[in-house]
XYZ file of C-alpha atoms in Angstrom:
220
model
C 220.193 56.697 115.388
C 220.202 56.051 111.657
C 224.006 56.246 111.564
C 224.282 53.702 114.382
C 222.029 51.320 112.484
C 224.121 51.762 109.344
C 227.338 51.136 111.299
C 225.859 47.989 112.843
C 224.721 46.732 109.433
C 228.204 47.383 108.027
C 229.881 45.477 110.869
C 227.467 42.554 110.549
C 228.147 42.444 106.835
C 231.882 42.196 107.449
C 231.345 39.416 110.000
C 229.079 37.472 107.649
C 231.571 37.909 104.810
C 234.444 36.702 106.991
C 232.548 33.617 108.203
C 231.531 32.783 104.640
C 235.163 32.871 103.549
C 236.381 31.050 106.661
C 233.934 28.204 107.341
C 236.512 26.516 109.604
C 236.347 29.437 112.066
C 234.117 27.578 114.530
C 236.399 24.530 114.302
C 239.085 26.684 115.868
C 236.680 28.235 118.365
C 234.187 25.474 119.330
C 233.388 27.177 122.639
C 231.564 29.909 120.714
C 229.064 27.398 119.359
C 227.929 26.559 122.875
C 227.145 30.190 123.618
C 225.477 31.113 120.348
C 221.677 31.199 120.476
C 219.427 31.399 117.421
C 215.725 32.114 117.470
C 213.616 29.265 116.100
C 209.943 29.758 115.234
C 208.921 26.439 116.796
C 211.464 25.684 119.511
C 212.311 29.206 120.663
C 215.951 30.010 121.461
C 218.296 27.167 120.437
C 222.024 26.812 119.999
C 223.618 26.848 116.565
C 224.348 23.128 116.805
C 220.767 22.398 117.813
C 219.544 24.537 114.924
C 221.737 22.609 112.497
C 220.421 19.329 113.880
C 216.836 20.544 113.494
C 217.521 21.667 109.932
C 219.145 18.353 109.116
C 216.203 16.489 110.612
C 213.771 18.581 108.571
C 215.742 17.934 105.383
C 215.774 14.222 106.163
C 212.010 14.206 106.694
C 211.494 16.094 103.411
C 213.726 13.682 101.514
C 211.945 10.714 103.072
C 208.617 12.180 102.025
C 209.820 12.616 98.446
C 211.204 9.066 98.438
C 207.886 7.683 99.664
C 206.063 9.634 96.956
C 208.428 8.266 94.296
C 207.907 4.725 95.584
C 204.133 5.168 95.506
C 204.289 6.491 91.935
C 206.522 3.617 90.881
C 204.051 1.126 92.375
C 201.106 2.775 90.605
C 202.990 2.919 87.302
C 203.950 -0.725 87.655
C 200.294 -1.694 88.091
C 199.270 0.451 85.116
C 201.930 -1.153 82.939
C 200.687 -4.646 83.820
C 197.061 -3.703 83.100
C 197.936 -2.033 79.793
C 199.980 -5.055 78.761
C 197.113 -7.408 79.596
C 194.697 -5.196 77.656
C 197.015 -5.232 74.634
C 197.297 -9.026 74.752
C 193.510 -9.391 74.949
C 193.006 -7.095 71.957
C 195.627 -8.835 69.853
C 194.215 -12.286 70.562
C 190.687 -11.640 69.265
C 189.870 -12.493 65.664
C 187.281 -9.903 64.580
C 186.937 -6.122 64.796
C 183.666 -6.504 66.685
C 185.526 -8.506 69.308
C 188.110 -5.720 69.435
C 185.348 -3.212 70.189
C 183.691 -5.381 72.829
C 186.964 -6.390 74.469
C 188.245 -2.814 74.542
C 185.149 -1.520 76.310
C 184.910 -4.394 78.798
C 188.573 -4.508 79.747
C 188.875 -0.752 80.159
C 185.958 -0.864 82.592
C 187.395 -3.885 84.413
C 191.035 -2.832 84.585
C 190.796 0.908 85.107
C 187.447 1.390 86.871
C 186.209 3.810 84.209
C 182.595 4.977 84.567
C 181.969 5.563 80.862
C 183.918 4.412 77.813
C 182.801 5.360 74.317
C 184.449 4.456 71.034
C 183.851 7.058 68.327
C 184.774 6.198 64.740
C 184.866 8.472 61.741
C 183.757 5.574 59.532
C 181.978 2.325 60.302
C 182.330 0.367 57.081
C 182.236 -2.905 59.023
C 178.872 -2.064 60.638
C 180.311 -2.534 64.099
C 177.954 -2.489 67.056
C 178.489 -0.534 70.280
C 180.348 2.279 68.545
C 179.372 5.840 67.758
C 180.027 7.401 64.363
C 180.806 10.999 63.537
C 182.946 12.843 61.022
C 186.310 14.142 62.181
C 185.302 17.809 61.952
C 182.381 17.283 64.338
C 184.575 15.372 66.795
C 187.185 18.112 66.749
C 184.500 20.721 67.295
C 182.932 18.847 70.205
C 186.282 18.235 71.862
C 187.826 21.578 70.891
C 190.904 19.581 69.909
C 192.838 19.181 66.677
C 195.050 16.398 68.104
C 197.965 17.861 66.154
C 200.514 16.052 68.331
C 198.441 12.850 68.406
C 198.576 12.973 72.212
C 195.648 12.118 74.501
C 194.098 15.068 76.316
C 192.569 15.107 79.795
C 190.636 17.547 81.955
C 187.310 18.539 83.487
C 184.158 17.541 81.637
C 182.460 20.477 79.918
C 178.964 20.609 78.426
C 180.444 20.003 74.977
C 182.648 17.096 76.085
C 179.687 15.590 77.927
C 177.973 14.965 74.572
C 180.496 12.224 73.878
C 179.181 10.077 76.730
C 176.045 8.137 77.600
C 176.358 8.311 81.375
C 173.093 9.168 83.142
C 175.027 10.684 86.048
C 177.373 13.649 85.942
C 180.931 12.886 84.870
C 183.663 15.088 86.308
C 186.845 14.267 84.384
C 187.671 12.846 80.980
C 190.428 11.504 78.759
C 190.294 11.554 74.970
C 192.565 9.124 73.147
C 193.011 9.875 69.424
C 193.056 6.936 67.036
C 195.267 7.539 64.036
C 197.062 10.703 62.988
C 195.034 13.699 64.082
C 192.299 11.314 65.286
C 191.481 10.498 61.636
C 190.233 7.032 62.662
C 188.301 8.228 65.714
C 188.703 8.646 69.463
C 188.277 6.669 72.658
C 186.441 8.804 75.209
C 186.880 7.873 78.868
C 184.778 9.513 81.567
C 184.947 9.327 85.340
C 182.917 10.543 88.308
C 186.257 11.170 90.043
C 187.349 14.739 89.310
C 190.971 13.842 90.026
C 191.226 10.734 87.860
C 192.027 12.661 84.686
C 193.732 16.036 85.011
C 195.137 18.387 82.391
C 198.690 18.029 83.711
C 198.806 14.241 84.035
C 201.095 12.029 81.975
C 199.460 10.321 79.010
C 202.017 7.653 78.089
C 199.774 4.728 79.070
C 196.715 6.283 77.421
C 198.635 6.689 74.183
C 199.779 3.076 74.396
C 196.132 1.952 74.638
C 195.243 4.125 71.658
C 198.084 2.806 69.507
C 197.123 -0.819 70.173
C 193.395 -0.196 69.640
C 194.020 1.660 66.362
C 196.274 -1.136 65.059
C 193.637 -3.764 65.828
C 190.786 -1.747 64.296
C 192.586 -0.897 61.046
C 194.323 -4.182 60.308
């Protein structure tokens, strides 16, 4: 019995090897395609041609799904770019640092539907209102971040991160935007009730753009 199984496996291997090396075989013997039946998990027994059509249809549906996803992402990114550009223009147009602070907070709420936005500065020599002040070491300890790459970080709100916000309700996700090299100027802390708004694996290009513009306006 075992020898018969081995012989069958050997023969099938030779057939598979021959067909792989001679893909035009069925072009010369089209009548074989009509008789071949292949088991399909959904449609039961189908011919080879029908199986190929089903596979092609599935691939087409998968490609269409990926295309739709890409189009959706492009649309979202386009909207984000417009909002970030408008925010930058608003920040550049104001004449005082206090107006920068007020405009930053208001526009971030308006444009991005953020539930809590806090501006933390390491120094407040201009006595700005509506900002929080803390030394860089404390901020790094609270956030558990050194901001070595100067990139924004996102994720789930922890008890420590929650101390950066004033929200009376529970925030689920956050984004921290460093201002200056290693956050030496401060950070912008964004909090949301939506757990999926800020995730650890999301892109941060637009967040960094906001941080660069805000830092330039606050340190000019």
